[in-house]
Short mmCIF file of C-alpha atoms in Angstrom, two decimals:
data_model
loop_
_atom_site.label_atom_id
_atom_site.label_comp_id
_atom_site.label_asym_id
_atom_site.label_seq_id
_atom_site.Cartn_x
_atom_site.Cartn_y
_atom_site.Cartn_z
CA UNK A 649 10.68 -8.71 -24.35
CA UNK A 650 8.10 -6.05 -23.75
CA UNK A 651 7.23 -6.38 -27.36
CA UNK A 652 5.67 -10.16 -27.22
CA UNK A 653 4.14 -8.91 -23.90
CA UNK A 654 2.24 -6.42 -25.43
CA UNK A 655 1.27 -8.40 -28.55
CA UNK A 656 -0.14 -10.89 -25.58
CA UNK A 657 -2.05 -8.51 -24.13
CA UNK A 658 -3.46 -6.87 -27.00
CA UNK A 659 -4.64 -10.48 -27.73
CA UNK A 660 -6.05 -11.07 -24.74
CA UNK A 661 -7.84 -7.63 -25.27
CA UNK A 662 -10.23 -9.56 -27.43
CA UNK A 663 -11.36 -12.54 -25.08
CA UNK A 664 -11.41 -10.55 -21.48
CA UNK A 665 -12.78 -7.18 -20.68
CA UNK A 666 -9.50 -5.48 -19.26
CA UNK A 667 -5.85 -6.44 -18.20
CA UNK A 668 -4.45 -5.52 -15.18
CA UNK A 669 -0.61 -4.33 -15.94
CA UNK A 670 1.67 -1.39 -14.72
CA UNK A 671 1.32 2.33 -17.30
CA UNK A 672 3.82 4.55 -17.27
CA UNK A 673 2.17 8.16 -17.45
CA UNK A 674 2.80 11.64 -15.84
CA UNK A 675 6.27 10.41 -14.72
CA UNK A 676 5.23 7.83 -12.88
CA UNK A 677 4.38 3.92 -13.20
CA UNK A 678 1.51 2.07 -11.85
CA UNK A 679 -1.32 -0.16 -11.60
CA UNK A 680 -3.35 0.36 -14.92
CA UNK A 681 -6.09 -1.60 -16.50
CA UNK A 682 -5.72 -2.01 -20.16
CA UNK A 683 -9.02 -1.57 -21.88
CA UNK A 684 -9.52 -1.66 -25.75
CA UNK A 685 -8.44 0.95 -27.14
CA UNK A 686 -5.82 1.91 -24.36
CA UNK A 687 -2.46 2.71 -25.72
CA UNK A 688 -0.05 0.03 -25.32
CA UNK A 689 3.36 1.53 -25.93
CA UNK A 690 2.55 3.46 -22.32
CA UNK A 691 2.67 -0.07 -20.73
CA UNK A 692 5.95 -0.75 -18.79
CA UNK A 693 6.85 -4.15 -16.62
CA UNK A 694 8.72 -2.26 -13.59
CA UNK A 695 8.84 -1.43 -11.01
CA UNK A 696 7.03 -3.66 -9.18
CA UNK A 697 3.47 -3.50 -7.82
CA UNK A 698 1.28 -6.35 -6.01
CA UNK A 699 -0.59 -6.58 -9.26
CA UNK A 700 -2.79 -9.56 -7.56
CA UNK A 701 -4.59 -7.10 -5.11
CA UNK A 702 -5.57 -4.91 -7.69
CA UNK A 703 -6.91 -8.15 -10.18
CA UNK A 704 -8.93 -8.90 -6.44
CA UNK A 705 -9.82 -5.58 -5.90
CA UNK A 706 -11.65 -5.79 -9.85
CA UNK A 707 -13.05 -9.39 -9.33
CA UNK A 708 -14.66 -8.52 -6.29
CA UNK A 709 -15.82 -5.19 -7.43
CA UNK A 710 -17.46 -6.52 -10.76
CA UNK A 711 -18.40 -10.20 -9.91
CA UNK A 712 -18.92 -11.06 -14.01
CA UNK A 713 -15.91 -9.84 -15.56
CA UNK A 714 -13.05 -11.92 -17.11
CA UNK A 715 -9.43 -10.22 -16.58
CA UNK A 716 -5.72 -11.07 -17.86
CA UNK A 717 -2.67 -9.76 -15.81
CA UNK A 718 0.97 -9.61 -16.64
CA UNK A 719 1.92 -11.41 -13.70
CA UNK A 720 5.92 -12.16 -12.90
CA UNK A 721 6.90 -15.40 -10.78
CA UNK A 722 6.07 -13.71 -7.84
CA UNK A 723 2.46 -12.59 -8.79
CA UNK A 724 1.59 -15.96 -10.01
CA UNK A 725 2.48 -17.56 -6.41
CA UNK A 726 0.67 -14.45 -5.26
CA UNK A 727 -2.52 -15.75 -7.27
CA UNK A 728 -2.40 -19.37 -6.20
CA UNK A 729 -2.72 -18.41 -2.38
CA UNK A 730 -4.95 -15.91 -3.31
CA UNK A 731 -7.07 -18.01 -5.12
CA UNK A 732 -7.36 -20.74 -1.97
CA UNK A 733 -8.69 -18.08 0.13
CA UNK A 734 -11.43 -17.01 -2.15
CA UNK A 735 -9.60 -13.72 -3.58
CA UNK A 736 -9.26 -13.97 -6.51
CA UNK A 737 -11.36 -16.25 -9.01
CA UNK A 738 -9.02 -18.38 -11.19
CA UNK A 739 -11.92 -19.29 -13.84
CA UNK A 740 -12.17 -15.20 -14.34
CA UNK A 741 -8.55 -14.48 -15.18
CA UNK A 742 -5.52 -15.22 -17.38
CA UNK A 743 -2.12 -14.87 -16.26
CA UNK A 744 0.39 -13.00 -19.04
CA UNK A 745 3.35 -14.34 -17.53
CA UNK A 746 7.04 -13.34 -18.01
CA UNK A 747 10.55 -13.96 -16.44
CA UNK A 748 12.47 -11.53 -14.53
CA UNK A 749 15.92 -10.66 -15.65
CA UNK A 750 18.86 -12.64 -14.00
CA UNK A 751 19.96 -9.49 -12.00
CA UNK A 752 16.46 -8.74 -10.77
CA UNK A 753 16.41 -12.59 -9.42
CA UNK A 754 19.63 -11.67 -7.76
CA UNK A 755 18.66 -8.13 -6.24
CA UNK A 756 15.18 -9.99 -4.47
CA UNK A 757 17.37 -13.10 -3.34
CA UNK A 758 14.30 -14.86 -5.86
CA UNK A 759 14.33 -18.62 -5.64
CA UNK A 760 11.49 -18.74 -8.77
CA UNK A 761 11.87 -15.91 -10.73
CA UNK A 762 9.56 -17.01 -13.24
CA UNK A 763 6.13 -17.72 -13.22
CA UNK A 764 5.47 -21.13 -14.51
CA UNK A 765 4.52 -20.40 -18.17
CA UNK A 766 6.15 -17.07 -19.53
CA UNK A 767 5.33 -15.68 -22.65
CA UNK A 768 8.35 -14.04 -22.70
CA UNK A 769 11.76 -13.81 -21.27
CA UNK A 770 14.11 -16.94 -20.51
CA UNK A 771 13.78 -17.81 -17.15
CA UNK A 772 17.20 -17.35 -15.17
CA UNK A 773 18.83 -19.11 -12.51
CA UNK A 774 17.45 -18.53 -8.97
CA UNK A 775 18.74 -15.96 -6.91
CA UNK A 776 20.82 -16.92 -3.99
CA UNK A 777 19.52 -17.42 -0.66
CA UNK A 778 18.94 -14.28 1.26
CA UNK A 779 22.60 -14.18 3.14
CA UNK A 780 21.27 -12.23 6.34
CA UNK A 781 19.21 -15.66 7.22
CA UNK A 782 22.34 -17.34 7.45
CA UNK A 783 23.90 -14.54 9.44
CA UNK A 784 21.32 -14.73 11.68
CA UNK A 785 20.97 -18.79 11.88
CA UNK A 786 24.76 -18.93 13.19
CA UNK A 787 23.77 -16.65 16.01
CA UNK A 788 23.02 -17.61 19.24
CA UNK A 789 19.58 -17.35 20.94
CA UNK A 790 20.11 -14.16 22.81
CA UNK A 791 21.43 -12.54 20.49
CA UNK A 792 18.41 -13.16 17.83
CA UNK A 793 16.56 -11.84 20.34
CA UNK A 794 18.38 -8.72 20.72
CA UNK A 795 18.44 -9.02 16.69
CA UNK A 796 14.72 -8.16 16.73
CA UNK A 797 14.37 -6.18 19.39
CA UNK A 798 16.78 -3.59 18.09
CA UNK A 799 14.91 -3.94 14.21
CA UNK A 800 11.68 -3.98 15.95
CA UNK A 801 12.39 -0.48 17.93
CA UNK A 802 12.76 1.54 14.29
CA UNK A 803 9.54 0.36 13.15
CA UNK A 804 6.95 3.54 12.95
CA UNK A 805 4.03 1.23 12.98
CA UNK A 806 2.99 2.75 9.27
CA UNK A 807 1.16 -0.61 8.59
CA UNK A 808 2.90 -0.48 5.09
CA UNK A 809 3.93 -3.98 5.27
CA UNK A 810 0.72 -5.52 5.74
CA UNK A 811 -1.07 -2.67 3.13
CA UNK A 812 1.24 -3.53 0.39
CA UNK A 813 1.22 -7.62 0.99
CA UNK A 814 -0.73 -9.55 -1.45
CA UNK A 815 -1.91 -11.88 1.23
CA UNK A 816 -2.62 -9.63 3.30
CA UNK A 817 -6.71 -9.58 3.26
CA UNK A 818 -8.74 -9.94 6.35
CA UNK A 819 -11.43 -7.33 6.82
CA UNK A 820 -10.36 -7.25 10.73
CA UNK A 821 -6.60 -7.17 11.09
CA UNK A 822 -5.60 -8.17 14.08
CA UNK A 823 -2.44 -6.30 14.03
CA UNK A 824 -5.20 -2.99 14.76
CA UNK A 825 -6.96 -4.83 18.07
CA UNK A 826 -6.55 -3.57 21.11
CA UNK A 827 -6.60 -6.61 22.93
CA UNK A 828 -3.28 -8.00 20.98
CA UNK A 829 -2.25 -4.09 20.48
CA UNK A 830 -2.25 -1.48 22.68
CA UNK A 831 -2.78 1.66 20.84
CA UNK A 832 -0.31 5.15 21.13
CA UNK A 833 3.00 2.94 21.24
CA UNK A 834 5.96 3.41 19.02
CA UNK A 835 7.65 1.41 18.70
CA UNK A 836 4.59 -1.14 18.98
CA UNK A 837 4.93 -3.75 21.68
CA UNK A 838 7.51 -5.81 21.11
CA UNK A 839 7.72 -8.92 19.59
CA UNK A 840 3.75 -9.31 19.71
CA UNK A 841 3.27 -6.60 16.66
CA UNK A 842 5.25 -8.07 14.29
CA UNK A 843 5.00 -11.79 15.61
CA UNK A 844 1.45 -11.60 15.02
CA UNK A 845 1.89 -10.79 11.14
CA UNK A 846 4.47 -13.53 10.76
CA UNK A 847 2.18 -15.83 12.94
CA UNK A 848 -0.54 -14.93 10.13
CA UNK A 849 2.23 -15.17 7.15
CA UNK A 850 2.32 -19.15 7.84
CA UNK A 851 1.51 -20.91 4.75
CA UNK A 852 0.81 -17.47 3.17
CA UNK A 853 3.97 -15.84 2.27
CA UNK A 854 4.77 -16.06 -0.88
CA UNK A 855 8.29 -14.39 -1.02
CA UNK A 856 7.50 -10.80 -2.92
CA UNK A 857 9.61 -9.02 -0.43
CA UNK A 858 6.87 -5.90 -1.04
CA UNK A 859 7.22 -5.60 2.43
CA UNK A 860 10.77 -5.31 2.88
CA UNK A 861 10.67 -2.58 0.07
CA UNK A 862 7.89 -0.45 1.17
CA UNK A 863 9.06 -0.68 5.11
CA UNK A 864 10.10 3.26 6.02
CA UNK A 865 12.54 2.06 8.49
CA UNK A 866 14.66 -0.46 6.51
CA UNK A 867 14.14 -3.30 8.96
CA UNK A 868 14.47 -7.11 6.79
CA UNK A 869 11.29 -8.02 7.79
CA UNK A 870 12.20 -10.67 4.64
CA UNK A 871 14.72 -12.78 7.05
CA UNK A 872 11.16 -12.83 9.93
CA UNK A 873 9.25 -14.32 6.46
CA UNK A 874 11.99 -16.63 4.69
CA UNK A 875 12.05 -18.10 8.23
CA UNK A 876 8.95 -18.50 8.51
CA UNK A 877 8.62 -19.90 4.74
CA UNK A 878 11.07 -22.63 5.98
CA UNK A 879 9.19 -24.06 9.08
CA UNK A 880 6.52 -24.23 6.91
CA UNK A 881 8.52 -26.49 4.44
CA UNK A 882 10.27 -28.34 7.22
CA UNK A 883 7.29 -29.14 9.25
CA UNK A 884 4.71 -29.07 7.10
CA UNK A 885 6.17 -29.63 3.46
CA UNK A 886 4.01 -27.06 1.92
CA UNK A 887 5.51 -24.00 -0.35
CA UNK A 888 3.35 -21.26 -1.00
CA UNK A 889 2.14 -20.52 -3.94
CA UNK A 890 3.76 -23.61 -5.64
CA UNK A 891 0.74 -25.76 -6.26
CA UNK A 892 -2.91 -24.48 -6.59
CA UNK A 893 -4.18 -28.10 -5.73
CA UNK A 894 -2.09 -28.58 -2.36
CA UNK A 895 -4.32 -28.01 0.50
CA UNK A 896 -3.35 -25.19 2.71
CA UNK A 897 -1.58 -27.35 5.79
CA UNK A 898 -3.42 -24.79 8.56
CA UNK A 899 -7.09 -25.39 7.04
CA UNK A 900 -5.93 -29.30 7.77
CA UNK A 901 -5.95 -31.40 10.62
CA UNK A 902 -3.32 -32.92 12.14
CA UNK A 903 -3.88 -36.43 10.64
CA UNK A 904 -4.64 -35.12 7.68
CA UNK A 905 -1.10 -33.14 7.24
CA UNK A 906 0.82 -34.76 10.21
CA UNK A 907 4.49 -32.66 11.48
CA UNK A 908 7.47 -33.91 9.56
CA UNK A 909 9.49 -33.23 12.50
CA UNK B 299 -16.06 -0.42 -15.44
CA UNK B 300 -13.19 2.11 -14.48
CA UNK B 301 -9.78 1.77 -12.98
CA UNK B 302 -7.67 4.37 -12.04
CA UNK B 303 -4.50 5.53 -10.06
CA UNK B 304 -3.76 9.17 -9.81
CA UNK B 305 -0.40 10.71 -8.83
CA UNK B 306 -0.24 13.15 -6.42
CA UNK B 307 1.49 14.13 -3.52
CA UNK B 308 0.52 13.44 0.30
CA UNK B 309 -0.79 16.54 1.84
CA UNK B 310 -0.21 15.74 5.35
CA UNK B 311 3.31 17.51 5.74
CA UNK B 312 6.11 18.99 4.13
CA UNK B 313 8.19 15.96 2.91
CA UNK B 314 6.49 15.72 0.15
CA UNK B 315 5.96 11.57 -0.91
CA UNK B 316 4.39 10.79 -3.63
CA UNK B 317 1.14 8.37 -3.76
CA UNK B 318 -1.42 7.02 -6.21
CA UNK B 319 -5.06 7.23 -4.81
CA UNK B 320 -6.32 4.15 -6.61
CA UNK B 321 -10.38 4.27 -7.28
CA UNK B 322 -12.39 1.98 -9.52
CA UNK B 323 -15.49 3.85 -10.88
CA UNK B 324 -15.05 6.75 -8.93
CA UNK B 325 -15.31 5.62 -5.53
CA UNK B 326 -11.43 5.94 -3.84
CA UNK B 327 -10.04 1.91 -3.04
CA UNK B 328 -6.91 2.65 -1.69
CA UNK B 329 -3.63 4.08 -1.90
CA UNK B 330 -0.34 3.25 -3.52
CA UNK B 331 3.03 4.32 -2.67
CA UNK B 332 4.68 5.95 -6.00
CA UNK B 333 7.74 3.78 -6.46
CA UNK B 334 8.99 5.79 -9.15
CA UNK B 335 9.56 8.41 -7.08
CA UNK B 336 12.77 9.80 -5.80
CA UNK B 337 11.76 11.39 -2.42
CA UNK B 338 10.08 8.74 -0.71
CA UNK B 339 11.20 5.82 -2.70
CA UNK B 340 7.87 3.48 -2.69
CA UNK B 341 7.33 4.42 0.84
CA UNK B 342 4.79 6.01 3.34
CA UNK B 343 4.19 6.38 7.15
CA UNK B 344 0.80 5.53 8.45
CA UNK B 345 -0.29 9.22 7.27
CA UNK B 346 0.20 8.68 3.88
CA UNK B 347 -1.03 5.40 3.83
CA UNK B 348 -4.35 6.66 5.41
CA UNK B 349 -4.97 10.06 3.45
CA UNK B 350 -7.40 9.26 1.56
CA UNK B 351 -9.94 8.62 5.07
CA UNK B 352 -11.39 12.10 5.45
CA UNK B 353 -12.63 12.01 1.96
CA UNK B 354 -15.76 10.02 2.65
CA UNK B 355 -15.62 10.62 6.45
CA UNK B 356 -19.32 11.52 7.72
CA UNK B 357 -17.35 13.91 10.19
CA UNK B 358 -16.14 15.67 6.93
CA UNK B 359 -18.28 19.72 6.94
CA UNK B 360 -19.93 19.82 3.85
CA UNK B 361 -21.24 23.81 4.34
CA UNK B 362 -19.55 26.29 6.58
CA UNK B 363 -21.27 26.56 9.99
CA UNK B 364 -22.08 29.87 11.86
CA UNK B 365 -22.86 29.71 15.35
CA UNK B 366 -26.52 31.48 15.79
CA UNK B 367 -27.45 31.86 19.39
CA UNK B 368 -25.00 29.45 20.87
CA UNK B 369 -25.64 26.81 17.98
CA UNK B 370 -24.18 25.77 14.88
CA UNK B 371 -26.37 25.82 12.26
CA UNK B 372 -25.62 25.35 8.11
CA UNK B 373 -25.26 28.77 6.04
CA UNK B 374 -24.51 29.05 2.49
CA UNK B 375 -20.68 30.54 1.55
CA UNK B 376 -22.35 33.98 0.89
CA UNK B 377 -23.33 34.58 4.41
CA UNK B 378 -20.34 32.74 6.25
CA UNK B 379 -17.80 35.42 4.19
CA UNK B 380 -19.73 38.22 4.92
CA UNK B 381 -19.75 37.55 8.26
CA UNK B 382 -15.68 36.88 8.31
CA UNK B 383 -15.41 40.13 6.63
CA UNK B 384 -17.70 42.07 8.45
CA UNK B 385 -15.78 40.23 11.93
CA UNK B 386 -12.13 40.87 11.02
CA UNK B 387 -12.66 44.23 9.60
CA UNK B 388 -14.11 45.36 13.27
CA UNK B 389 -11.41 43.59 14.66
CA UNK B 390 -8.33 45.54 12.48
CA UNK B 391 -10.27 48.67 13.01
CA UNK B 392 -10.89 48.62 16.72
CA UNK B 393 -8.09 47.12 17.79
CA UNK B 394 -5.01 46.52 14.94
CA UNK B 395 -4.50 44.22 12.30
CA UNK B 396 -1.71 41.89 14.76
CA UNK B 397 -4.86 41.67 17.11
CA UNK B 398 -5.46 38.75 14.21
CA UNK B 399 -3.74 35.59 13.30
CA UNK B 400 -3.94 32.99 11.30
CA UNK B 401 -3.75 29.02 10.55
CA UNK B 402 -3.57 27.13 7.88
CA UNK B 403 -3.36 23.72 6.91
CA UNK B 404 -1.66 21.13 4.65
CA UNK B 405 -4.62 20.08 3.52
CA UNK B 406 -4.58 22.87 1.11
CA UNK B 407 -2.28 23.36 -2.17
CA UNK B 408 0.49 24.87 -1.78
CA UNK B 409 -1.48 27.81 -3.85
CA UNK B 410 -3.69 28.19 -1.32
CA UNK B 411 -1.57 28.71 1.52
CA UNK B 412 0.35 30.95 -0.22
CA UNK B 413 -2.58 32.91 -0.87
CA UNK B 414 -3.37 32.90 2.57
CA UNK B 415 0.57 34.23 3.39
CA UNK B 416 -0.41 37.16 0.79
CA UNK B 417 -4.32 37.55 2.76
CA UNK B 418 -2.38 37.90 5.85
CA UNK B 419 0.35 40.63 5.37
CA UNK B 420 -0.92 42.44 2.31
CA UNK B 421 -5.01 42.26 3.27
CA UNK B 422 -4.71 42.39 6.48
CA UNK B 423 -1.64 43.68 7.41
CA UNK B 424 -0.20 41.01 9.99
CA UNK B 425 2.46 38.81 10.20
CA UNK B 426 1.04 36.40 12.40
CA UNK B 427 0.49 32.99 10.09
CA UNK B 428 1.54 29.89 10.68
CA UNK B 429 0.71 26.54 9.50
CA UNK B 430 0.03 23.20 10.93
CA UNK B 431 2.56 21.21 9.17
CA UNK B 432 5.37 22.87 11.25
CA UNK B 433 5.01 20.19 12.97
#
């Protein structure tokens, strides 16, 4: 598979000035742009990285220049949210898309685990559905409560999950003001610290589960966000990332995208 | 146009997690938690996350300051050693070498600190070093 991926990009190599894809090199892997003349045998297509930030990062630093990225499913619905909020400029880059393996889709509970065109790889069959939002749906209220407040009391407030999130851009996070936060806690205040993320997640989450990997205390902040992806659905009928032309429901009015429920 | 990550290692205590300090043409962007890594596994606390900030900090000493006449005023590296050397020689003579300790940081390589382990017992002839990442 990696094969046709890098014949793609070393095509692309000729109409864009760099693509944005992961380099394996002094042991490690990450983030690399691919420039002519780079040497694509180093290029590798795990483990994964929030490729999108670093394609904003580029667009914003160097308004002119035209990028590819070898993008999974994941990265493109990354891209298409990005793109409504001005992040990323869709005329400016060309997704190198290719399927994740079946087990992969399995592991990260993937309901699109491809993006929509791939150059490579046969898309598999969707993941199942994350089985800790089911646990938690059959219990009662009290107990969700006591759910989160016992998940909530590991976090170390290491910001990780809102540094590594793809749609997570604003220049002033709110998650760092001292009138919603009160500085010197640990754990942060319950629910308000993480409530205020997944308030912010609405319509945004685009179910990477970075966060979920990169959180330092193992809490499923995935279950707060597949939630969340679902009242979105249910009330709003909008899916992330699914459709660059469908009008994020929370830059609407109320006429204009009325509750389903 | 440059882009690059570059693997190293957080210097902010002993555990040792491994980072990228992403920087496009130079100027540092961000940092990335090394997923590859077996320590700390794609993850960071909010140190690692933010150890890149004193690089640019305007806080951050560019020359060693003495204090002349009860202020601190900018002298080249020349003049601030001789002035350590000249101060902790008196010091040993006068009144012992254990009269003398000394601290050192994680912001250094692990080179450097053991350099300043040698410095202490072998220069000046002390055992009293310790190190703020004994936390």
């Amino acid at each position: 598979m990696i094969a046709a991926i890098r014949e793609a990009v070393a095509e692309r190599l000729g109409s864009c000035d760099g693509v944005v894809a992961l380099r394996r090199r002094n042991g490690g892997v990450a983030p690399h742009l691919f420039q002519k003349g780079d040497e694509l045998a180093e290029m590798e297509l795990s483990p994964r990285y929030p490729l999108m930030t670093v394609v904003s990062r580029l667009h914003k630093a160097f308004p002119a220049i035209r990028l590819g990225v070898v993008a999974r499913g994941c990265d493109e619905r990354a891209y298409v949210e990005m793109a409504k909020r001005n992040q990323i400029d869709p005329t400016r880059l060309e997704i190198i898309g290719f399927a994740c393996t079946a087990e992969e889709a399995q592991a990260c509970y993937c309901r699109e685990p491809s993006p929509k065109h791939p150059v490579a790889g046969t898309p598999p069959a969707p993941g199942p559905p994350n089985p800790l939002v089911a646990k938690y749906d059959s219990l009662p209220l009290e107990e969700r409560r006591s759910f989160w407040k016992k998940q909530f009391s590991k976090c170390i407030k290491c910001y990780g999950c809102r540094n590594i999130c793809p749609e997570c851009f604003c220049e002033a996070c709110a998650m760092e003001d001292m009138a919603w936060v009160e500085p010197g806690l640990l754990a942060p205040p319950f629910p308000t610290f993480h409530l205020i993320r997944a308030m912010h997640m609405a319509s945004r989450c685009v179910a990477c589960r970075e966060c979920e990997h990169t959180c330092p205390a193992y809490i499923p902040l995935t279950v707060l966000y597949d939630l969340m992806r679902r009242d979105i659905a249910d009330l709003l009928g909008y899916i992330p990332g699914a459709d660059i032309e469908a009008q994020q429901p929370l830059s609407l009015s109320l006429e204009q995208a009325p509750l389903k429920k | 146009m440059e882009y690059q990550n570059t693997l190293t290692t957080c210097i902010y205590c002993g555990c040792g997690c491994s980072m990228y300090v992403e920087t496009i043409d130079g100027r540092i962007t961000g940092v990335w938690p090394d997923k590859t890594n077996q320590i700390s596994g794609g993850r960071l606390c909010i140190k690692g996350w933010n150890v890149t900030g004193f690089v640019g900090h305007p806080d951050r000493l560019k020359n060693p300051l003495l204090r002349k006449e009860g202020k601190l005023v900018e002298v080249t590296w020349d003049e601030a050693l001789s002035q350590v050397a000249e101060k902790l020689s008196g010091i040993k003579r006068e009144s012992g070498a254990d009269s003398i300790g000394l601290m050192t940081s994680a912001k250094c390589t692990n080179e450097e600190n053991y350099l300043m382990n040698k410095f202490a017992r072998a220069v000046l002839g002390t055992n009293n070093i310790d190190h703020c990442a004994r936390l």
